[in-house]
mmCIF file of C-alpha atoms in Angstrom:
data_model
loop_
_atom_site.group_PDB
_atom_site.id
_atom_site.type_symbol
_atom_site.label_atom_id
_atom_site.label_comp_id
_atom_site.label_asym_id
_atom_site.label_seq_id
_atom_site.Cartn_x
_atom_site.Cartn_y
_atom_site.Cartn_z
ATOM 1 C CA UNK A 1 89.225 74.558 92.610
ATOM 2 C CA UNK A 2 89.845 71.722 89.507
ATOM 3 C CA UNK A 3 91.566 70.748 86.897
ATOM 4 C CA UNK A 4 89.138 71.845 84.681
ATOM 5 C CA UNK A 5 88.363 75.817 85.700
ATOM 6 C CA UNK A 6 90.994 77.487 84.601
ATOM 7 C CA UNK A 7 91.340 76.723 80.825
ATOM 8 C CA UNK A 8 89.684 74.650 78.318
ATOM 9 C CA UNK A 9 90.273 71.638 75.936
ATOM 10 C CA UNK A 10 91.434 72.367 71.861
ATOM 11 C CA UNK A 11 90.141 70.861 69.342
ATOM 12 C CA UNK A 12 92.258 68.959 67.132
ATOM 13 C CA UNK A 13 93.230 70.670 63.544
ATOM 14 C CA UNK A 14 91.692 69.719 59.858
ATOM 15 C CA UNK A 15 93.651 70.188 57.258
ATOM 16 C CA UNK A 16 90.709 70.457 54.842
ATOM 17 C CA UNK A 17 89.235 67.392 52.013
ATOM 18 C CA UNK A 18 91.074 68.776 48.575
ATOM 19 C CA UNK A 19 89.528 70.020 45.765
ATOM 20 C CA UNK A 20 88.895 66.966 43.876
ATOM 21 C CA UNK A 21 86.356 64.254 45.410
ATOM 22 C CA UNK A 22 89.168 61.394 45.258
ATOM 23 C CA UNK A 23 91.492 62.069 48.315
ATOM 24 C CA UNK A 24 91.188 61.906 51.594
ATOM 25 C CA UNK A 25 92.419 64.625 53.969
ATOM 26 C CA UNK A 26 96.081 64.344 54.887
ATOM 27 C CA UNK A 27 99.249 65.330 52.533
ATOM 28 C CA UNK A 28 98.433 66.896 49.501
ATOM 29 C CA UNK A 29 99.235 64.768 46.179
ATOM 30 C CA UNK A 30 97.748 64.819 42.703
ATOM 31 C CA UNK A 31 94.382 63.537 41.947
ATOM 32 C CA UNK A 32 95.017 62.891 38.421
ATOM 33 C CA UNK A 33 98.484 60.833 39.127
ATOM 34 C CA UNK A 34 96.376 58.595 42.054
ATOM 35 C CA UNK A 35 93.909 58.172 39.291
ATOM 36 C CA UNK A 36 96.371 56.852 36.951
ATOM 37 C CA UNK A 37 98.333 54.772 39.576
ATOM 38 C CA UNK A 38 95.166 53.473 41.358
ATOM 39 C CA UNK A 39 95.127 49.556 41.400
ATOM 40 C CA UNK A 40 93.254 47.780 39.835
ATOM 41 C CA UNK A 41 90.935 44.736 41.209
ATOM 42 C CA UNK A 42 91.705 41.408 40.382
ATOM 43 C CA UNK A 43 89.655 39.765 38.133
ATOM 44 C CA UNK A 44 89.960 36.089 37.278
ATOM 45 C CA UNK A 45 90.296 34.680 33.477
ATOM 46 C CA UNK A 46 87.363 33.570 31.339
ATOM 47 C CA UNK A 47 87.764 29.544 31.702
ATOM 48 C CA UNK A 48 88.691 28.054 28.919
ATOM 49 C CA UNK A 49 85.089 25.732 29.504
ATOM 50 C CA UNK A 50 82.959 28.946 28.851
ATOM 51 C CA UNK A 51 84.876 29.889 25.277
ATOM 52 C CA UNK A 52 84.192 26.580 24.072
ATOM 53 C CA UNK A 53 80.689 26.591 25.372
ATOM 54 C CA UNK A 54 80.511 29.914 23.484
ATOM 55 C CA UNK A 55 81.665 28.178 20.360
ATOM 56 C CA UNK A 56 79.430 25.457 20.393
ATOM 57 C CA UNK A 57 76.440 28.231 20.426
ATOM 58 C CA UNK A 58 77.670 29.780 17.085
ATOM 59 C CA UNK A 59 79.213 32.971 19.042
ATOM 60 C CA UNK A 60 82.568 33.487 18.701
ATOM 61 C CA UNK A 61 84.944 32.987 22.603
ATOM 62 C CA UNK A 62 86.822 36.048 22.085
ATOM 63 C CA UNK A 63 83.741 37.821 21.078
ATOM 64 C CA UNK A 64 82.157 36.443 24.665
ATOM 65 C CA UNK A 65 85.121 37.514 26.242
ATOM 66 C CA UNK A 66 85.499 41.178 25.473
ATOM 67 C CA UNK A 67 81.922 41.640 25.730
ATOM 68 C CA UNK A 68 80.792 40.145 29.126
ATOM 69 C CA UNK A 69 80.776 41.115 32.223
ATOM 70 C CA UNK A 70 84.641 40.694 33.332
ATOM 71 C CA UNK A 71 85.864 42.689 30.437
ATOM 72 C CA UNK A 72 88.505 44.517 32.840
ATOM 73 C CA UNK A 73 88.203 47.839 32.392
ATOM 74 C CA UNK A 74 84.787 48.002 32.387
ATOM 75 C CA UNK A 75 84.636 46.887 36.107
ATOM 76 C CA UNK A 76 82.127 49.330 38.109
ATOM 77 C CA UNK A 77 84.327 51.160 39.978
ATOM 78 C CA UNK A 78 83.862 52.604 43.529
ATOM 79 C CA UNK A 79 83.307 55.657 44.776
ATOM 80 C CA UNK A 80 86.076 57.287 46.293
ATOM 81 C CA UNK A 81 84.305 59.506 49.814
ATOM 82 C CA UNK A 82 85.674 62.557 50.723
ATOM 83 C CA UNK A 83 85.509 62.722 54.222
ATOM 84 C CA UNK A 84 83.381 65.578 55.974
ATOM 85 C CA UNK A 85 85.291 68.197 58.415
ATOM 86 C CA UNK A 86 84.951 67.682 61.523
ATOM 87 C CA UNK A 87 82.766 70.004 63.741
ATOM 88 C CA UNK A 88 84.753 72.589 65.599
ATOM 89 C CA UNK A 89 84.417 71.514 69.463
ATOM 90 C CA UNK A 90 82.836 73.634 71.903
ATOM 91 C CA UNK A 91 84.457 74.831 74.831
ATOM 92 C CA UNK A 92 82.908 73.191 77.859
ATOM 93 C CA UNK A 93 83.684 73.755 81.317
ATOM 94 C CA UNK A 94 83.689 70.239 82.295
ATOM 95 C CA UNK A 95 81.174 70.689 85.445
ATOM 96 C CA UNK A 96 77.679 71.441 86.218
ATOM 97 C CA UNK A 97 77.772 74.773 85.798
ATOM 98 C CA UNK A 98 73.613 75.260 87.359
ATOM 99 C CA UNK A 99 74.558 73.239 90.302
ATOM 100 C CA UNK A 100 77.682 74.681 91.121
ATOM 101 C CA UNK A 101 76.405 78.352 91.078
ATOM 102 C CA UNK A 102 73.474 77.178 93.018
ATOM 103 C CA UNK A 103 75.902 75.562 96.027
ATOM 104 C CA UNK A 104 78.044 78.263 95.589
ATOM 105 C CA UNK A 105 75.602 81.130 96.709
ATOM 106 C CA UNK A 106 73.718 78.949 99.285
ATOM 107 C CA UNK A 107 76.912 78.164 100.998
ATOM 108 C CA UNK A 108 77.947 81.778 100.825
ATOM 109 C CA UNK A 109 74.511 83.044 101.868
ATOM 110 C CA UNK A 110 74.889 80.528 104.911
ATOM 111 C CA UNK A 111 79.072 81.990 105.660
ATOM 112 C CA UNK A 112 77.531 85.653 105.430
ATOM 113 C CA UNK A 113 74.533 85.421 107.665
ATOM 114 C CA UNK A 114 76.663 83.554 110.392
ATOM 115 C CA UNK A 115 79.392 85.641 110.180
ATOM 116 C CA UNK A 116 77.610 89.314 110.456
ATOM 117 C CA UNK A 117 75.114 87.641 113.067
ATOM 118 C CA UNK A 118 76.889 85.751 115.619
ATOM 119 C CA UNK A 119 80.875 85.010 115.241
ATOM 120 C CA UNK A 120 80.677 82.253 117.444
ATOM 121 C CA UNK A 121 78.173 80.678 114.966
ATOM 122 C CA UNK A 122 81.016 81.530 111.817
ATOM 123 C CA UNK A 123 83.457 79.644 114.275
ATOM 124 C CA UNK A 124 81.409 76.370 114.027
ATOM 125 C CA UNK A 125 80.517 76.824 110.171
ATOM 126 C CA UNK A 126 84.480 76.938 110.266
ATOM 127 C CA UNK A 127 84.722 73.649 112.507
ATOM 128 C CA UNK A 128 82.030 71.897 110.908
ATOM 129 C CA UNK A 129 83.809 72.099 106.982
ATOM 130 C CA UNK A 130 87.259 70.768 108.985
ATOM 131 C CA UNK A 131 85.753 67.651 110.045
ATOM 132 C CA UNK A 132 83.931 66.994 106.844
ATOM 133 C CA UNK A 133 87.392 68.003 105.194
ATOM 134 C CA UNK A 134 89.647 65.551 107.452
ATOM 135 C CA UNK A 135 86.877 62.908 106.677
ATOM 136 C CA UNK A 136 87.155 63.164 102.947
ATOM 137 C CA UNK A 137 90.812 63.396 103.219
ATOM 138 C CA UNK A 138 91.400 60.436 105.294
ATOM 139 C CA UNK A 139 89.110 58.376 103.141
ATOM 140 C CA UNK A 140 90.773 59.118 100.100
ATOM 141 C CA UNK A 141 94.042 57.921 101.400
ATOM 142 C CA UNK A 142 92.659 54.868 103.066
ATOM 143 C CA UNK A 143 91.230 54.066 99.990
ATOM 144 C CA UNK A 144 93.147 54.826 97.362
ATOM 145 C CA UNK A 145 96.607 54.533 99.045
ATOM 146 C CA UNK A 146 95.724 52.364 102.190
ATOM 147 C CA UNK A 147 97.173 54.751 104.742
ATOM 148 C CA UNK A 148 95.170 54.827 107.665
ATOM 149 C CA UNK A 149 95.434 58.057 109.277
ATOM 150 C CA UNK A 150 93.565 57.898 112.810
ATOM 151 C CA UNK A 151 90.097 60.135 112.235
ATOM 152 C CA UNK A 152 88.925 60.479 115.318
ATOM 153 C CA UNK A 153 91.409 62.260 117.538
ATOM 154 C CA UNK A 154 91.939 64.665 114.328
ATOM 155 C CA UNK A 155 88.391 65.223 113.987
ATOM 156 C CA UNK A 156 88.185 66.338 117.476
ATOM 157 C CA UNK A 157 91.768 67.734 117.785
ATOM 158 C CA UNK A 158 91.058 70.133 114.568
ATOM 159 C CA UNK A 159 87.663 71.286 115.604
ATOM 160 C CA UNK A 160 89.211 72.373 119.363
ATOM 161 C CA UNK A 161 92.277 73.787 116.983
ATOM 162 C CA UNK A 162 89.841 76.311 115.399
ATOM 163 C CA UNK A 163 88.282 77.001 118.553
ATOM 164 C CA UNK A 164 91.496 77.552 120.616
ATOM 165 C CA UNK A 165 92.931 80.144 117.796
ATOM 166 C CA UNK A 166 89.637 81.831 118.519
ATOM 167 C CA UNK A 167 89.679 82.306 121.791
ATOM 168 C CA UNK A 168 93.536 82.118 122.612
ATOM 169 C CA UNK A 169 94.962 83.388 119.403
ATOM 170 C CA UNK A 170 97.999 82.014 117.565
ATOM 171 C CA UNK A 171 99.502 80.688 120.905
ATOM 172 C CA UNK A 172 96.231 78.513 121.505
ATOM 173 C CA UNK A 173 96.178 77.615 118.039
ATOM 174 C CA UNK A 174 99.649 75.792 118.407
ATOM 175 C CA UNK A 175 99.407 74.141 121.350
ATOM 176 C CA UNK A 176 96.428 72.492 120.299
ATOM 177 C CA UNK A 177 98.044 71.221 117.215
ATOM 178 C CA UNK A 178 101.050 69.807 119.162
ATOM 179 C CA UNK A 179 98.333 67.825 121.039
ATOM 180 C CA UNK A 180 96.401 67.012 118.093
ATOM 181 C CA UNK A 181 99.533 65.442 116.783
ATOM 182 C CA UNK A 182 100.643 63.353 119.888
ATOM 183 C CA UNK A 183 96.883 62.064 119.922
ATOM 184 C CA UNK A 184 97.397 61.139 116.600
ATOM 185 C CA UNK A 185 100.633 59.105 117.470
ATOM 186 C CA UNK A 186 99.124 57.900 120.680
ATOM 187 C CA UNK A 187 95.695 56.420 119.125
ATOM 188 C CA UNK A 188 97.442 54.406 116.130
ATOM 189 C CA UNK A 189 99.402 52.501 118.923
ATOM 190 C CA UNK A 190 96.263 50.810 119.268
ATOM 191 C CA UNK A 191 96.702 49.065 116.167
ATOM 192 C CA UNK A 192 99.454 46.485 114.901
ATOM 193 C CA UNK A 193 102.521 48.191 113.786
ATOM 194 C CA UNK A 194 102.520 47.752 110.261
ATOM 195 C CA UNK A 195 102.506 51.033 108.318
ATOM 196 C CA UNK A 196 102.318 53.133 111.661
ATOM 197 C CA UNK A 197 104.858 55.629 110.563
ATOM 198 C CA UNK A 198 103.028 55.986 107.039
ATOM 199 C CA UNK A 199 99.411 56.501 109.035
ATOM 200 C CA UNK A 200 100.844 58.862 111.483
ATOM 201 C CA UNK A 201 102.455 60.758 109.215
ATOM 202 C CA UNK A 202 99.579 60.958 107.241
ATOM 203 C CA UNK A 203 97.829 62.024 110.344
ATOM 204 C CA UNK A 204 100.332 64.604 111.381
ATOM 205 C CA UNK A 205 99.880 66.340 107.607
ATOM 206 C CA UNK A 206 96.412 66.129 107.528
ATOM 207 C CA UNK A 207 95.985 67.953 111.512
ATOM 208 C CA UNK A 208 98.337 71.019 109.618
ATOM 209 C CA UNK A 209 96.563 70.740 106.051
ATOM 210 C CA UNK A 210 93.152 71.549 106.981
ATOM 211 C CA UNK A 211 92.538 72.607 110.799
ATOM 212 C CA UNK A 212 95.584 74.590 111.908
ATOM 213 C CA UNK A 213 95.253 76.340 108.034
ATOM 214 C CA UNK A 214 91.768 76.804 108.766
ATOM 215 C CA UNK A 215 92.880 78.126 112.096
ATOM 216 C CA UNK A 216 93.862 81.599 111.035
ATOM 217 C CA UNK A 217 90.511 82.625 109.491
ATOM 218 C CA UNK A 218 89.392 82.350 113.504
ATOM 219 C CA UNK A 219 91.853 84.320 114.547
ATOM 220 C CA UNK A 220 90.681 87.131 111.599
ATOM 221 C CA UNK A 221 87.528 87.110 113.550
ATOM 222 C CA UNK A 222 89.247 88.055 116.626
ATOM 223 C CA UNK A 223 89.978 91.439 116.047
ATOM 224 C CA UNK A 224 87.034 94.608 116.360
ATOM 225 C CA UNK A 225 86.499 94.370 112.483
ATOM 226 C CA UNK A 226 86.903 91.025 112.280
ATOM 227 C CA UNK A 227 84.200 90.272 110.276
ATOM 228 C CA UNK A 228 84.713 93.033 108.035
ATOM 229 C CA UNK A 229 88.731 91.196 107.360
ATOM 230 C CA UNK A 230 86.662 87.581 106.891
ATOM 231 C CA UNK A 231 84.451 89.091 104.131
ATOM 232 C CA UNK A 232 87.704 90.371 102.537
ATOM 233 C CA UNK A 233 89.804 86.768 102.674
ATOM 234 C CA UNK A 234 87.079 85.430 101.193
ATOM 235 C CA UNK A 235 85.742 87.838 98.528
ATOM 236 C CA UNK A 236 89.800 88.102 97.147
ATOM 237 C CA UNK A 237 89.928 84.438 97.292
ATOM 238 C CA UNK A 238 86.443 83.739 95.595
ATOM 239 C CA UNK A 239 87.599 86.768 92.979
ATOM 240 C CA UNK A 240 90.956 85.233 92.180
ATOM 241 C CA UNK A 241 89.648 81.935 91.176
ATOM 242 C CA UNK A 242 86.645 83.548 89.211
ATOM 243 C CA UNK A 243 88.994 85.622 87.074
ATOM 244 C CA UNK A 244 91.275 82.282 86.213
ATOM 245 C CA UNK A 245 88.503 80.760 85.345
ATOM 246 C CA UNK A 246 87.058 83.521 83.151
ATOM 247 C CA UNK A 247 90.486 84.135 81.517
ATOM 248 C CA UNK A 248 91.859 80.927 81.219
ATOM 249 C CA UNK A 249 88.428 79.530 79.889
ATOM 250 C CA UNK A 250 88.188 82.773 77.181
ATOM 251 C CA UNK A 251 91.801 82.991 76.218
ATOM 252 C CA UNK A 252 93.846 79.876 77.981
ATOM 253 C CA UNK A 253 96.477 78.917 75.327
ATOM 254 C CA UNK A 254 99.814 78.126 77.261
ATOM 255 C CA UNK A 255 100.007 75.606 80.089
ATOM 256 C CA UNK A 256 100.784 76.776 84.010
ATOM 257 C CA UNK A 257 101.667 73.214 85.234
ATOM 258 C CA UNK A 258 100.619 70.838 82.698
ATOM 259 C CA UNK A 259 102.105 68.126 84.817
ATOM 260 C CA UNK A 260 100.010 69.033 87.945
ATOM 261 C CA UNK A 261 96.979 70.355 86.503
ATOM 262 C CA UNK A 262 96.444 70.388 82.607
ATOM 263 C CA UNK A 263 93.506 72.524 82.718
ATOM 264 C CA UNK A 264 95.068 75.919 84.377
ATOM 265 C CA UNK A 265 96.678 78.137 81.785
ATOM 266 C CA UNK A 266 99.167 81.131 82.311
ATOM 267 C CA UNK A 267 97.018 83.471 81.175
ATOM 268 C CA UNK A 268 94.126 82.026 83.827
ATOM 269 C CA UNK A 269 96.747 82.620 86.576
ATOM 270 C CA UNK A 270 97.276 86.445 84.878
ATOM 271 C CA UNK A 271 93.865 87.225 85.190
ATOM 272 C CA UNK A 272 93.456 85.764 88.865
ATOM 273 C CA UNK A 273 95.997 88.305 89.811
ATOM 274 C CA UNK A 274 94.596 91.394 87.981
ATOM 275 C CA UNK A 275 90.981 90.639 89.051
ATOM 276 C CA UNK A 276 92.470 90.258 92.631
ATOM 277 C CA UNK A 277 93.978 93.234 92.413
ATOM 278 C CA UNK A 278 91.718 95.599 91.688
ATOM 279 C CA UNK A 279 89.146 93.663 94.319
ATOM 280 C CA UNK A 280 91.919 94.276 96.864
ATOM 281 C CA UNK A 281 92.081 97.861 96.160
ATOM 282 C CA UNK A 282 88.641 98.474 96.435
ATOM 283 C CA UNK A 283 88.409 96.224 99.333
ATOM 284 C CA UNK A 284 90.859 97.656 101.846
ATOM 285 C CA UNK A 285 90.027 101.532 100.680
ATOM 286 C CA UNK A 286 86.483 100.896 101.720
ATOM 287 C CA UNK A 287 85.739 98.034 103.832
ATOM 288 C CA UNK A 288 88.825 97.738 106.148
ATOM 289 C CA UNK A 289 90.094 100.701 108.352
ATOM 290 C CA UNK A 290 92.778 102.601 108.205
ATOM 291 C CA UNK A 291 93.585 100.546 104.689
ATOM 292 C CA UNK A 292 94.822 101.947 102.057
ATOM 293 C CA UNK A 293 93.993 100.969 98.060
ATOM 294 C CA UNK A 294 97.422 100.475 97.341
ATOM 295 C CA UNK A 295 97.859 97.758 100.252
ATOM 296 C CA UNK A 296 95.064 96.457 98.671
ATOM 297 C CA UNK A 297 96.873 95.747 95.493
ATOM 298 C CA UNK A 298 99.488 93.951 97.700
ATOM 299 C CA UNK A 299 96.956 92.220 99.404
ATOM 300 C CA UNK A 300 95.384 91.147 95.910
ATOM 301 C CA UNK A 301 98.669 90.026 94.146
ATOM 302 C CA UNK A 302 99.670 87.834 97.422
ATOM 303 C CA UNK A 303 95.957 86.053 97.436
ATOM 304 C CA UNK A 304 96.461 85.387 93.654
ATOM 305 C CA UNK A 305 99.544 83.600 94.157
ATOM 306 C CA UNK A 306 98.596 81.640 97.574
ATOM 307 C CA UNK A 307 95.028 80.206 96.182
ATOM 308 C CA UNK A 308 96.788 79.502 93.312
ATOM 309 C CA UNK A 309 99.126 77.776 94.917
ATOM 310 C CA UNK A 310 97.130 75.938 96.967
ATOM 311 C CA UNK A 311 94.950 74.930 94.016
ATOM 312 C CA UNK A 312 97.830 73.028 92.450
ATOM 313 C CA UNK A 313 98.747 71.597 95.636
ATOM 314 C CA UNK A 314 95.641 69.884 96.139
ATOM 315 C CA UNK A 315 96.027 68.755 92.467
ATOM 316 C CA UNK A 316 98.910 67.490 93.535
ATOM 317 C CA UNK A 317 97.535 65.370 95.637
ATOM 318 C CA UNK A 318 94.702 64.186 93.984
ATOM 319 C CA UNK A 319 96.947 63.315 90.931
ATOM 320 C CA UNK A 320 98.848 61.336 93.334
ATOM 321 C CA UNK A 321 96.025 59.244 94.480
ATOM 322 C CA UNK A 322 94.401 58.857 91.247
ATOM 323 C CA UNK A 323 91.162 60.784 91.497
ATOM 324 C CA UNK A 324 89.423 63.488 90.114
ATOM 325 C CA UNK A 325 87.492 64.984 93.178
ATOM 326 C CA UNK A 326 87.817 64.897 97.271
ATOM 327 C CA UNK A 327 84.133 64.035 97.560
ATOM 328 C CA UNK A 328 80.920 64.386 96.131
ATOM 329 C CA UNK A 329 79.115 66.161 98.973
ATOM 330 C CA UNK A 330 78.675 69.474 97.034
ATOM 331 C CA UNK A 331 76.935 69.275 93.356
ATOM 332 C CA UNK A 332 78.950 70.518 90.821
ATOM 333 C CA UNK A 333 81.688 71.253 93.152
ATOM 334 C CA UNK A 334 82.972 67.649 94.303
ATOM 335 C CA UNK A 335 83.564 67.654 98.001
ATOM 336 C CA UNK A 336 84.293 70.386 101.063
ATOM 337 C CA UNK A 337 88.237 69.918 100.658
ATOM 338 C CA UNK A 338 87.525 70.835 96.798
ATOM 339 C CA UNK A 339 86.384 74.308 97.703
ATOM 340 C CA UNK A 340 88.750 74.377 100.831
ATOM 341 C CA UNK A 341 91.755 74.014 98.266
ATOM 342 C CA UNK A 342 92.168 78.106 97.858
ATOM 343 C CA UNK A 343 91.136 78.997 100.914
ATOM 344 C CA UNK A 344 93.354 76.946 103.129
ATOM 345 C CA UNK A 345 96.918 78.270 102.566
ATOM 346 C CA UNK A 346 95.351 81.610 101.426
ATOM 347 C CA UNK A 347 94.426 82.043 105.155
ATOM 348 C CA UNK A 348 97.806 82.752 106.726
ATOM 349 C CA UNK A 349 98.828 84.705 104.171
ATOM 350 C CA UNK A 350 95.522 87.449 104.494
ATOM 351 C CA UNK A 351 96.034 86.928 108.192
ATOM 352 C CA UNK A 352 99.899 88.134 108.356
ATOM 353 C CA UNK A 353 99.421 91.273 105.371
ATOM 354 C CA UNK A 354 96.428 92.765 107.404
ATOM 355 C CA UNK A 355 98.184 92.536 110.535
ATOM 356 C CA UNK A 356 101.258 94.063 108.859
ATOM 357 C CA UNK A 357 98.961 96.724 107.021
ATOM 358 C CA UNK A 358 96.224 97.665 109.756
ATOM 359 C CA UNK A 359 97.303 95.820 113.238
ATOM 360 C CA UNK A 360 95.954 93.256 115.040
ATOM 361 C CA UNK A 361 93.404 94.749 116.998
#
């Protein structure tokens, strides 16, 4: 998720133009006193040159004086405005909202269809974001930070890390890491030592960020209803960060983490939880065996608090490094690790309740 889903911007207060059509807005005063104590413009004397020349015509200089032109109170005076209000702002979402419903339901047509047709398929959808996730990450910090963590061995190391939880389970998932890791430290010797311990461990964070995260929705797939526990990770996950943005953008008054992330709101992260909730219930009564609603509540409250997490952690990051999105690979979404952001550390966590709930098999 971003910044800018979970609440939205205020618009700054009038106080209101007064009554009268000579102040501006601001502290009240009285008009009739700023009337009175209004200065006046500066207007120079009548030479001495033009009373004479007045004299010498028969008219009288004073006469000239009083009645011409630079008689000082008779000095057109101008208008005083009275500034318009300004027009209340609009709440906006700050994205495209078209595009970013249309990528949202092709990529979730595309997750579906390979995960209720062949899981093996799912496991390379699952492989395929990692690498285009490690990419964007790695680029970002090359670029903005100059820390140049090794892609290639994590690129290959996370795609055989999602693989290996797969078919080995947890124990395949972290031996595969440690090797992803010592490739990491083994390829950057290749290179001059300067900044090797910043690239490598830049290398070693990205290989747990995104592919041994990413690892555990494999091993979801792994058990008979594996699918079945997939479609629920994802649907509270998708349903948590649709009800922050739907409450925080509605009734978002009071900051979560303005440091972080200045767009999410309290009462966004209130409404994640409640709309995860009641999606967990209904989830794990009907779609998950031997589940129970009120697990499902459980269930819905801990995915709530893990994507919400894992939102401002990527915030985090991207604060750090000075940008706004990952990528821009996805229209009105930014890039993979943008929609990863949730899902990542929200993995784990859907992993260990269902195993705790309904078992492993």
């Amino acid at each position: 998720m971003n910044d800018s889903s979970w609440g939205a911007p205020q618009g700054a207060g009038y106080r209101g133009a007064p009554e009268m059509g000579g102040a501006s807005a601001g502290p009240a005063y009285d008009v009739r006193e700023a009337q009175q104590t209004r200065p006046m413009p500066n207007v120079p004397d009548v030479p001495d040159a033009g009373r004479d020349a007045a004299s010498r015509d028969g008219r009288d200089g004073d006469a000239a004086h009083v009645s011409g032109p630079l008689f000082r109170d008779e000095m057109p005076q101008e208008p005083m405005s009275t500034p318009l209000p300004s027009p209340p702002q609009r709440k906006r979402a700050g994205r495209d909202l078209r595009a970013a419903i249309g990528v949202g339901v092709g990529l979730g047509a595309v997750i579906v269809a390979s995960l209720f047709i062949v899981k093996a398929v799912f496991v390379g959808v699952v492989a395929l974001a990692v690498v285009v996730g490690l990419w964007e990450l790695t680029s970002r910090l090359q670029e903005r930070k100059g820390i140049k963590a090794p892609l290639i061995p994590l690129a290959v190391g996370g795609a055989a890390m999602v693989v290996a939880g797969y078919a080995r389970g947890a124990e395949g998932a972290w031996v595969a890491m440690a090797l992803t890791a010592l490739a990491v430290l083994v390829w950057r010797m290749t290179e001059p030592p300067e900044g090797y311990l910043k690239d490598v461990t830049a290398g070693v964070f990205a290989a747990f960020y995104v592919p041994f995260l990413a690892t555990f929705v494999a091993m979801m797939l792994t058990a008979d209803d594996g699918h079945w526990r997939v479609l629920v990770f994802l649907v509270l996950t998708v349903v948590s960060d649709t009800g922050a943005y739907a409450v925080g953008w509605r009734f978002g008054t009071h900051k979560l983490a303005p440091r972080i992330s200045p767009g999410k709101t309290r009462e966004g992260l209130l409404g994640a939880v409640a709309f995860a909730m009641v999606a967990g219930a209904l989830c794990m009564e009907f779609l998950i065996d031997g589940g129970a609603w009120w697990q499902g509540l459980l269930l819905g409250l801990a995915v709530a608090v893990s994507a919400t997490l894992g939102d401002l952690g990527e915030s985090m990051i991207k604060r750090d490094l000075g940008i706004k999105d990952m990528g821009t690979l996805l229209p009105g979404h930014g890039g993979i690790m943008d929609r990863l952001d949730s899902l990542l550390p929200t993995a784990p966590v859907v992993w260990l309740l269902l195993v705790v709930f309904v078992g492993s098999g």
